[in-house]
GROMACS .gro file of C-alpha atoms in nm:
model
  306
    1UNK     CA    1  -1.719  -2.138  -3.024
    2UNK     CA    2  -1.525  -2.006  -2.767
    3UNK     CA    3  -1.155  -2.117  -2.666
    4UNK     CA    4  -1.152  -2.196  -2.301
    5UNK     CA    5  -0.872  -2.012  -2.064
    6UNK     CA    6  -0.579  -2.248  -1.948
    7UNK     CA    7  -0.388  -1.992  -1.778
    8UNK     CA    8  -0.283  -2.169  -1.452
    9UNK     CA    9  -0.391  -1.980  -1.155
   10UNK     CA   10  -0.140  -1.768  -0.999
   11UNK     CA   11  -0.061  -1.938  -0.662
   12UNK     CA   12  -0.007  -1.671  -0.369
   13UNK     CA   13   0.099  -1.747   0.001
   14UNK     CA   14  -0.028  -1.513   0.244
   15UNK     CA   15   0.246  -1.402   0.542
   16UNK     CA   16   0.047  -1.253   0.819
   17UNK     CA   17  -0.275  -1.352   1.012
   18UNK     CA   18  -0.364  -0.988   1.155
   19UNK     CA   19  -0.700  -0.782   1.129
   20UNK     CA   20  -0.590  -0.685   0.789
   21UNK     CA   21  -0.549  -1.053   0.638
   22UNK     CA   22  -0.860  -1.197   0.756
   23UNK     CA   23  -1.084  -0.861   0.688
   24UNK     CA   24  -0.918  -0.778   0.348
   25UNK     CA   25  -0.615  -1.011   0.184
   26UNK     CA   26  -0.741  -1.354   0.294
   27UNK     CA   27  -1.142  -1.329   0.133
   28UNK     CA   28  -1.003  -1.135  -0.167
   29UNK     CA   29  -0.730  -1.387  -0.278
   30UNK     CA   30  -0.915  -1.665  -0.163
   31UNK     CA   31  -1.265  -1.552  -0.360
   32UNK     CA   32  -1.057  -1.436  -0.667
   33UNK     CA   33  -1.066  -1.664  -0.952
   34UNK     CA   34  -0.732  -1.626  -1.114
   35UNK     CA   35  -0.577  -1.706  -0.785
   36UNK     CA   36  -0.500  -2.011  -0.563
   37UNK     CA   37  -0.462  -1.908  -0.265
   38UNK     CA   38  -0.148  -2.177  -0.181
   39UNK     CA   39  -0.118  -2.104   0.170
   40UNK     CA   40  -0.075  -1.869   0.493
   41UNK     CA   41   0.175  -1.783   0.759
   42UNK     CA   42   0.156  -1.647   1.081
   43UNK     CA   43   0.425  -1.657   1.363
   44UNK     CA   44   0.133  -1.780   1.612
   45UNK     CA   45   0.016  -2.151   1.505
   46UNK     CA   46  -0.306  -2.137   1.603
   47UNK     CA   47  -0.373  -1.823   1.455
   48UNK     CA   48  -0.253  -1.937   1.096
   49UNK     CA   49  -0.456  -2.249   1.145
   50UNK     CA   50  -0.754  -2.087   1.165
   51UNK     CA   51  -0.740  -1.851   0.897
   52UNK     CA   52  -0.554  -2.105   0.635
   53UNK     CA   53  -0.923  -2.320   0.760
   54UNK     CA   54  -1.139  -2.061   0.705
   55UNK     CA   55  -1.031  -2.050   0.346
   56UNK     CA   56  -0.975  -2.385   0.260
   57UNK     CA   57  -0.562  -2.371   0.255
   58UNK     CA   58  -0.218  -2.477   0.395
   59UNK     CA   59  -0.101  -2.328   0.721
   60UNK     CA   60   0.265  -2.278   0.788
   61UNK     CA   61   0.455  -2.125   1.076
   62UNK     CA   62   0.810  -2.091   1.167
   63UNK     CA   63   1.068  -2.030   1.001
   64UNK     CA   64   1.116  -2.297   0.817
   65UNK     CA   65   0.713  -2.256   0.711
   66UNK     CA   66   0.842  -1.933   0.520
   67UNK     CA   67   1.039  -2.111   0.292
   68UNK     CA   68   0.777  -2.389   0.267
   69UNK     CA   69   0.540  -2.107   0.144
   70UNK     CA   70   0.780  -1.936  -0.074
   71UNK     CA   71   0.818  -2.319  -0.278
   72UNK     CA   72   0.446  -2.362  -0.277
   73UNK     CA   73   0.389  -2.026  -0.428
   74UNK     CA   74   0.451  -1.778  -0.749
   75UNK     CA   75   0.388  -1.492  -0.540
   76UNK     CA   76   0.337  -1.368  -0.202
   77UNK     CA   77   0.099  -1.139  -0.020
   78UNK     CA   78   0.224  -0.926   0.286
   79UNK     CA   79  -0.016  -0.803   0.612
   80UNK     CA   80   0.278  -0.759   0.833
   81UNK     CA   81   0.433  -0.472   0.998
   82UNK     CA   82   0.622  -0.272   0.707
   83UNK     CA   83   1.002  -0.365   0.890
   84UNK     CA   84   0.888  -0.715   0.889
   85UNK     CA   85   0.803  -0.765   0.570
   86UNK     CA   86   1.099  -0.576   0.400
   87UNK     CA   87   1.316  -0.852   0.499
   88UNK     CA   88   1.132  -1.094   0.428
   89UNK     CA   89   1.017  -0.954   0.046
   90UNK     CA   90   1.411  -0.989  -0.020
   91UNK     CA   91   1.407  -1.346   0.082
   92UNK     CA   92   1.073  -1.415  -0.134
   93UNK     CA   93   1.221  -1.214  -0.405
   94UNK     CA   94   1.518  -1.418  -0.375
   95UNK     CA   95   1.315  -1.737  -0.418
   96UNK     CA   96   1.158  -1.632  -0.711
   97UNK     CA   97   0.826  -1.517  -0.594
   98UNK     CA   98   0.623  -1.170  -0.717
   99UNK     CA   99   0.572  -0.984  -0.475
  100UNK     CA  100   0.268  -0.806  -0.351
  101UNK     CA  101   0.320  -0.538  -0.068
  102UNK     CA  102   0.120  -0.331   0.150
  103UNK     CA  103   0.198   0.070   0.217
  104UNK     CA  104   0.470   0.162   0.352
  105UNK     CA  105   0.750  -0.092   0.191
  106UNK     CA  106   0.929   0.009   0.449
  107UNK     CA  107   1.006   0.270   0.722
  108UNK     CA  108   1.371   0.352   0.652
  109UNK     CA  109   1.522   0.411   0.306
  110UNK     CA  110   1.749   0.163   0.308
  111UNK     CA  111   1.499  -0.121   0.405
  112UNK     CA  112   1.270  -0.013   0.127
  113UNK     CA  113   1.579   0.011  -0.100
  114UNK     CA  114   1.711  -0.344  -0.026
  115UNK     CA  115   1.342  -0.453  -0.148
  116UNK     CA  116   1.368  -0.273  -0.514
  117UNK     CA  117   1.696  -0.394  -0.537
  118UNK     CA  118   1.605  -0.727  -0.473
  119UNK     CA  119   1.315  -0.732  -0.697
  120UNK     CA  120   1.498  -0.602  -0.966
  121UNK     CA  121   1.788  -0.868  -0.928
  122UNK     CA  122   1.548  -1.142  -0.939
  123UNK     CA  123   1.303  -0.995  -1.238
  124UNK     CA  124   1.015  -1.039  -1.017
  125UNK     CA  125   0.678  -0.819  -1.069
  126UNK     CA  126   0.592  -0.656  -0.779
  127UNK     CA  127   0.244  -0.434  -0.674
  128UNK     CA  128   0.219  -0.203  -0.344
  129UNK     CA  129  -0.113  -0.148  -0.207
  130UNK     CA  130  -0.209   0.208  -0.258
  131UNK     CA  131  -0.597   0.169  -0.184
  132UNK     CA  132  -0.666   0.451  -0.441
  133UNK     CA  133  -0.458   0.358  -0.686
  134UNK     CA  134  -0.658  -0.003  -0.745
  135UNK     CA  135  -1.002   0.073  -0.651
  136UNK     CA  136  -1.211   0.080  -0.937
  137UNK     CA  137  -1.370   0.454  -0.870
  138UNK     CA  138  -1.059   0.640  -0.739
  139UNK     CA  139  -0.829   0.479  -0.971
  140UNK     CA  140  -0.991   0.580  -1.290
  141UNK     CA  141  -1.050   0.955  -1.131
  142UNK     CA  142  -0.642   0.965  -1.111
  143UNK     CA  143  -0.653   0.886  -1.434
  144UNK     CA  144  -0.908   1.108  -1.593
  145UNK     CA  145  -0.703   1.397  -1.348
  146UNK     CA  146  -0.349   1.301  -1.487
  147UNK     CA  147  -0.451   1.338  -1.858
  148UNK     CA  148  -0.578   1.715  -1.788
  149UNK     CA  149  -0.266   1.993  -1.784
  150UNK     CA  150  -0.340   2.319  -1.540
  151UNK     CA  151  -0.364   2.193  -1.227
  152UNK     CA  152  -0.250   2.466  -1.008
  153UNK     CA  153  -0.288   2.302  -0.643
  154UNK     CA  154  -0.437   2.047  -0.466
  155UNK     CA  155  -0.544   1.964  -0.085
  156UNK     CA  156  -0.542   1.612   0.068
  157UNK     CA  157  -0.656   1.565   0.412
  158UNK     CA  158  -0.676   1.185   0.561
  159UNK     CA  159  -0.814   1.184   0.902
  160UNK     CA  160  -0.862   0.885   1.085
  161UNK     CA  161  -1.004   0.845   1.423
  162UNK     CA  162  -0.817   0.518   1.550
  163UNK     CA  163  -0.659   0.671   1.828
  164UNK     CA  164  -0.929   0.907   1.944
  165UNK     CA  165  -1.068   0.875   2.301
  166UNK     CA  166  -1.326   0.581   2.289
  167UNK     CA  167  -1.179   0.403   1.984
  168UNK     CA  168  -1.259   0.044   1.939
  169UNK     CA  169  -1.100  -0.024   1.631
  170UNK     CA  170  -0.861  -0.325   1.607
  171UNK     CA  171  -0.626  -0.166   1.361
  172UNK     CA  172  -0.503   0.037   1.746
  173UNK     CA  173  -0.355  -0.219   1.892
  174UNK     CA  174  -0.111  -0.174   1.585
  175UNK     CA  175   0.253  -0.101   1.731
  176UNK     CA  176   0.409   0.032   1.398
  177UNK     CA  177   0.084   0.236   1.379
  178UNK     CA  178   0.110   0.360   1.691
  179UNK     CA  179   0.497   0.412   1.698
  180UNK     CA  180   0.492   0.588   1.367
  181UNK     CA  181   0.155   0.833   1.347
  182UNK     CA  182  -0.039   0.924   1.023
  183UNK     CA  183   0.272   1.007   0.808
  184UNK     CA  184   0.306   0.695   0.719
  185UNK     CA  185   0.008   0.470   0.739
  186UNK     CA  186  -0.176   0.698   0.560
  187UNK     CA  187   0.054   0.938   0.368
  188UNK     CA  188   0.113   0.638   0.119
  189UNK     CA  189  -0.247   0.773   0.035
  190UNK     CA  190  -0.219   1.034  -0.038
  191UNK     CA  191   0.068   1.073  -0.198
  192UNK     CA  192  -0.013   0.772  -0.417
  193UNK     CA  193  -0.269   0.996  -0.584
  194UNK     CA  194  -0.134   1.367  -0.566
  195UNK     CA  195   0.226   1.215  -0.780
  196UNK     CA  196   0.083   1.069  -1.094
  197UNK     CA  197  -0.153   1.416  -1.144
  198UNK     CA  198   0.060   1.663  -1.007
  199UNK     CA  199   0.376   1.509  -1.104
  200UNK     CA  200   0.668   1.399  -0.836
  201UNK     CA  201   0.778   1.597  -0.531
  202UNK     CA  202   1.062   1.817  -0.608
  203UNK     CA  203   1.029   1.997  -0.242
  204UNK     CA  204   0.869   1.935   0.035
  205UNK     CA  205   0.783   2.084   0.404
  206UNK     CA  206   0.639   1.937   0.680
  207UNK     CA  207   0.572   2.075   1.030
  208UNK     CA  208   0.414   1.848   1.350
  209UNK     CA  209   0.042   1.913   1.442
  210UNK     CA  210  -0.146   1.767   1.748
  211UNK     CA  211  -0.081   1.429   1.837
  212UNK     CA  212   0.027   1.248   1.554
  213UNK     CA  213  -0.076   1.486   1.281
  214UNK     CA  214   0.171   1.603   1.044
  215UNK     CA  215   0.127   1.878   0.787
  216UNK     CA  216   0.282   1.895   0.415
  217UNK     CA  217   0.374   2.141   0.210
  218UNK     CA  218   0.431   1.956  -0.172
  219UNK     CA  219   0.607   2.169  -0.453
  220UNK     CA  220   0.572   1.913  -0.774
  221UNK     CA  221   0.736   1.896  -1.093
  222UNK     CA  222   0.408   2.018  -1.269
  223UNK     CA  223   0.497   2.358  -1.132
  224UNK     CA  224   0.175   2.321  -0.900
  225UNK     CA  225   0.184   2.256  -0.529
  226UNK     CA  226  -0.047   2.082  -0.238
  227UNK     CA  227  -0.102   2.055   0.076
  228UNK     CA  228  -0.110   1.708   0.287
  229UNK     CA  229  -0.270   1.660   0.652
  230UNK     CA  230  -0.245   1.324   0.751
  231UNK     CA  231  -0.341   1.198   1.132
  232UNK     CA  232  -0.462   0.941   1.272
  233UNK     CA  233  -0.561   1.098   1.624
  234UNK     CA  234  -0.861   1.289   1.501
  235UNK     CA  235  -1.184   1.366   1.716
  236UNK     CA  236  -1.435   1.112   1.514
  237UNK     CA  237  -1.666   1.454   1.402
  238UNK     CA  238  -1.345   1.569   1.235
  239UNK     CA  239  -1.206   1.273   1.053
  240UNK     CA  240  -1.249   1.197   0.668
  241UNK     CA  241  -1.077   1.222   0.370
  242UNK     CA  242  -1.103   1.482   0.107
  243UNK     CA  243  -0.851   1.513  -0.221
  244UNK     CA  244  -0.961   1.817  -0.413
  245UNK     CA  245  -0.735   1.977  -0.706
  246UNK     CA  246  -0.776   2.309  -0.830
  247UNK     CA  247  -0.705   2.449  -1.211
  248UNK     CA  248  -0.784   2.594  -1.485
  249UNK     CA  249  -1.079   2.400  -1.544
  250UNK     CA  250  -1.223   2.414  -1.168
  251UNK     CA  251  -1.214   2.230  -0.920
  252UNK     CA  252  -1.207   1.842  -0.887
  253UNK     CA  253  -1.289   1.610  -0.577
  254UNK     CA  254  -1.190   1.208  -0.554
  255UNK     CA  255  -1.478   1.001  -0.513
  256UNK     CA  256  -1.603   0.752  -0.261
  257UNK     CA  257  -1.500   0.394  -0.309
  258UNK     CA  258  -1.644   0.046  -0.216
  259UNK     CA  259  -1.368  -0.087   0.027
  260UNK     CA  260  -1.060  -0.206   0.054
  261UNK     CA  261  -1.100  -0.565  -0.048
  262UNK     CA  262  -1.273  -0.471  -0.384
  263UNK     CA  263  -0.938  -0.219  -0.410
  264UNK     CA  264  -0.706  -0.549  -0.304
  265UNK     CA  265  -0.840  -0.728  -0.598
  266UNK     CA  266  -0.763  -0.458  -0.821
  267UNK     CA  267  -0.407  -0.489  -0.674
  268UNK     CA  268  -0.409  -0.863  -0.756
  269UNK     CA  269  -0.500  -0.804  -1.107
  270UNK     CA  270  -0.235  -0.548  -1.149
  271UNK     CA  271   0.002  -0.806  -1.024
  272UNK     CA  272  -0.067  -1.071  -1.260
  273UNK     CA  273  -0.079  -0.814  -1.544
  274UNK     CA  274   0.263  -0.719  -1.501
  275UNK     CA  275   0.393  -1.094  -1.421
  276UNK     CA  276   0.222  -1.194  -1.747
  277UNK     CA  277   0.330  -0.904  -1.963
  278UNK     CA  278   0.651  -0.803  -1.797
  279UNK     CA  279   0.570  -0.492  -1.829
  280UNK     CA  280   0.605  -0.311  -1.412
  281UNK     CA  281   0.313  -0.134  -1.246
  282UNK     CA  282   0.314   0.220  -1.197
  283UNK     CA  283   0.327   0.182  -0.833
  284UNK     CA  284   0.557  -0.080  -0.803
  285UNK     CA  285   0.831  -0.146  -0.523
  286UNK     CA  286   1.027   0.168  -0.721
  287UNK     CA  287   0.723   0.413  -0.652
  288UNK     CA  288   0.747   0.219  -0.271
  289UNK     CA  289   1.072   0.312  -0.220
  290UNK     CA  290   1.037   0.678  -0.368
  291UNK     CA  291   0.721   0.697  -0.092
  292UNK     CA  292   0.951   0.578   0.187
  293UNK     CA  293   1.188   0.843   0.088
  294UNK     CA  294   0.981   1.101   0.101
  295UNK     CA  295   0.844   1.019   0.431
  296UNK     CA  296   1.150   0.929   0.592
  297UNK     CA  297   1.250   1.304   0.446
  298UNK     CA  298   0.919   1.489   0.567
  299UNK     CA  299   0.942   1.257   0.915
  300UNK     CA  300   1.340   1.447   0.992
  301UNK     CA  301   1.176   1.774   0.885
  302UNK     CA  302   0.877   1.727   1.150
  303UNK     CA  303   1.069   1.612   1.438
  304UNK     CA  304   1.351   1.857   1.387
  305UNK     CA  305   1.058   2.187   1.371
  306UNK     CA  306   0.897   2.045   1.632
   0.00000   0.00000   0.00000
């Protein structure tokens, strides 16, 4: 005979009713069965309606919504703009609730900052959504990597195409995406992976490339080093993304993985992990403040060569 589970469900507010809540955050909370998906905000009513309908919850707007959500929730998921939900991850922290962040925290070191700082006051878990780092196929390859010494370098390349002459994608009409390039939409990437095989980023160099392309030059704390090209401005024949390390055993390249809302459950399972054990996740808001500050660093060094 077997005991039945009583664990509550952990009750998570959404803030944000863009492409990336209803294509990813919304069907994966909503569908996963530890959750309760207690509600969703959006600063357009209308828009909040219909996704909190399409998935059987609350809506809330304003700014007195927020706080309505924060109450009615143990955590809260972000699809906002990365300075809009920095401030408003200190307020949720500040309420009590976990916190589950997308990539980048923030954009400047001291937003990012005032989010670990927060968290850490308040002893709330918290999760940042590094697609590889939570879907099932590329997480366990980071893994498998970081338990194997003599790596001697690496080469990440994340090309995207959302900018390129003829795009249609939705994710364009992104300001922050548009306003701040590759670097740091999908550098998070990147660096999410090369850091727990390679070790952390003792130097780096970074020089402009076309558009918004940026190139990095990594020096790690294994003693190996990589090279990053991240853009998001790429011809649609030459985008992609490739990881490959190099060592003493050969060669190794990351493999394929099913999408991003199979990868945003694996963040929501992290999260409840570490609120029921205590116990923080590896990529944490720490790790999303270290990202920020390495961007932020490799973002002066670009503009400044270039």
């Amino acid at each position: 005979m077997t005991t039945a589970d009583t664990t509550p469900p952990l009750r998570i507010g959404l803030l944000g009713t863009g492409p990336w809540a209803r294509n990813t955050q919304a069907p994966a909370l909503a569908a996963h069965p530890g959750v309760e998906l207690s509600g969703v905000w959006g600063r357009r009513a209308e828009a909040a309606d219909a996704l909190a309908t399409a998935h059987g919850t609350r809506a809330y707007t304003g700014e007195e919504g927020i706080d309505a959500l924060l109450e009615a929730s143990d955590a809260v998921a972000f699809a906002l703009p990365p300075d809009v939900q920095a401030p408003l991850a200190v307020r949720a922290a500040e309420a009590g609730c976990h916190l589950l962040m997308d990539k980048p925290v923030a954009t400047t070191v001291a937003g990012a900052r005032a989010v670990a700082e927060a968290a850490e006051k308040a002893s709330v878990a918290s999760v940042v959504f590094c697609t590889l780092r939570f879907a099932p196929e590329t997480s366990a390859w980071i893994a498998e990597q970081a338990a194997v010494d003599g790596w001697f370098t690496a080469r990440a390349q994340w090309l995207g195409s959302l900018y390129a002459a003829g795009s249609a994608s939705e994710y364009a009409d992104s300001p922050w995406r548009r306003e701040k390039g590759g670097l740091w939409d999908v550098g998070p990437h990147a660096l999410s992976v090369l850091i727990p095989v390679l070790g952390d980023v003792e130097h780096l160099t970074a020089a402009a490339g076309p558009a918004d392309t940026t190139h990095l030059i990594l020096r790690h704390t294994s003693g190996a080093s990589s090279t990053v090209t991240l853009g998001l401005s790429a011809p649609p024949g030459a985008a992609g993304v490739e990881i490959e390390l190099r060592g003493e055993r050969g060669t190794a390249s990351i493999p394929g993985w099913a999408g991003a809302e199979t990868a945003f459950r694996g963040a929501v399972d992290a999260l409840a992990e570490a609120v029921r054990t205590g116990v923080p996740h590896a990529c944490d808001v720490r790790f999303g403040l270290h990202l920020t500050e390495l961007l932020a660093a490799a973002e002066e060094q670009a503009q400044a060569a270039g």
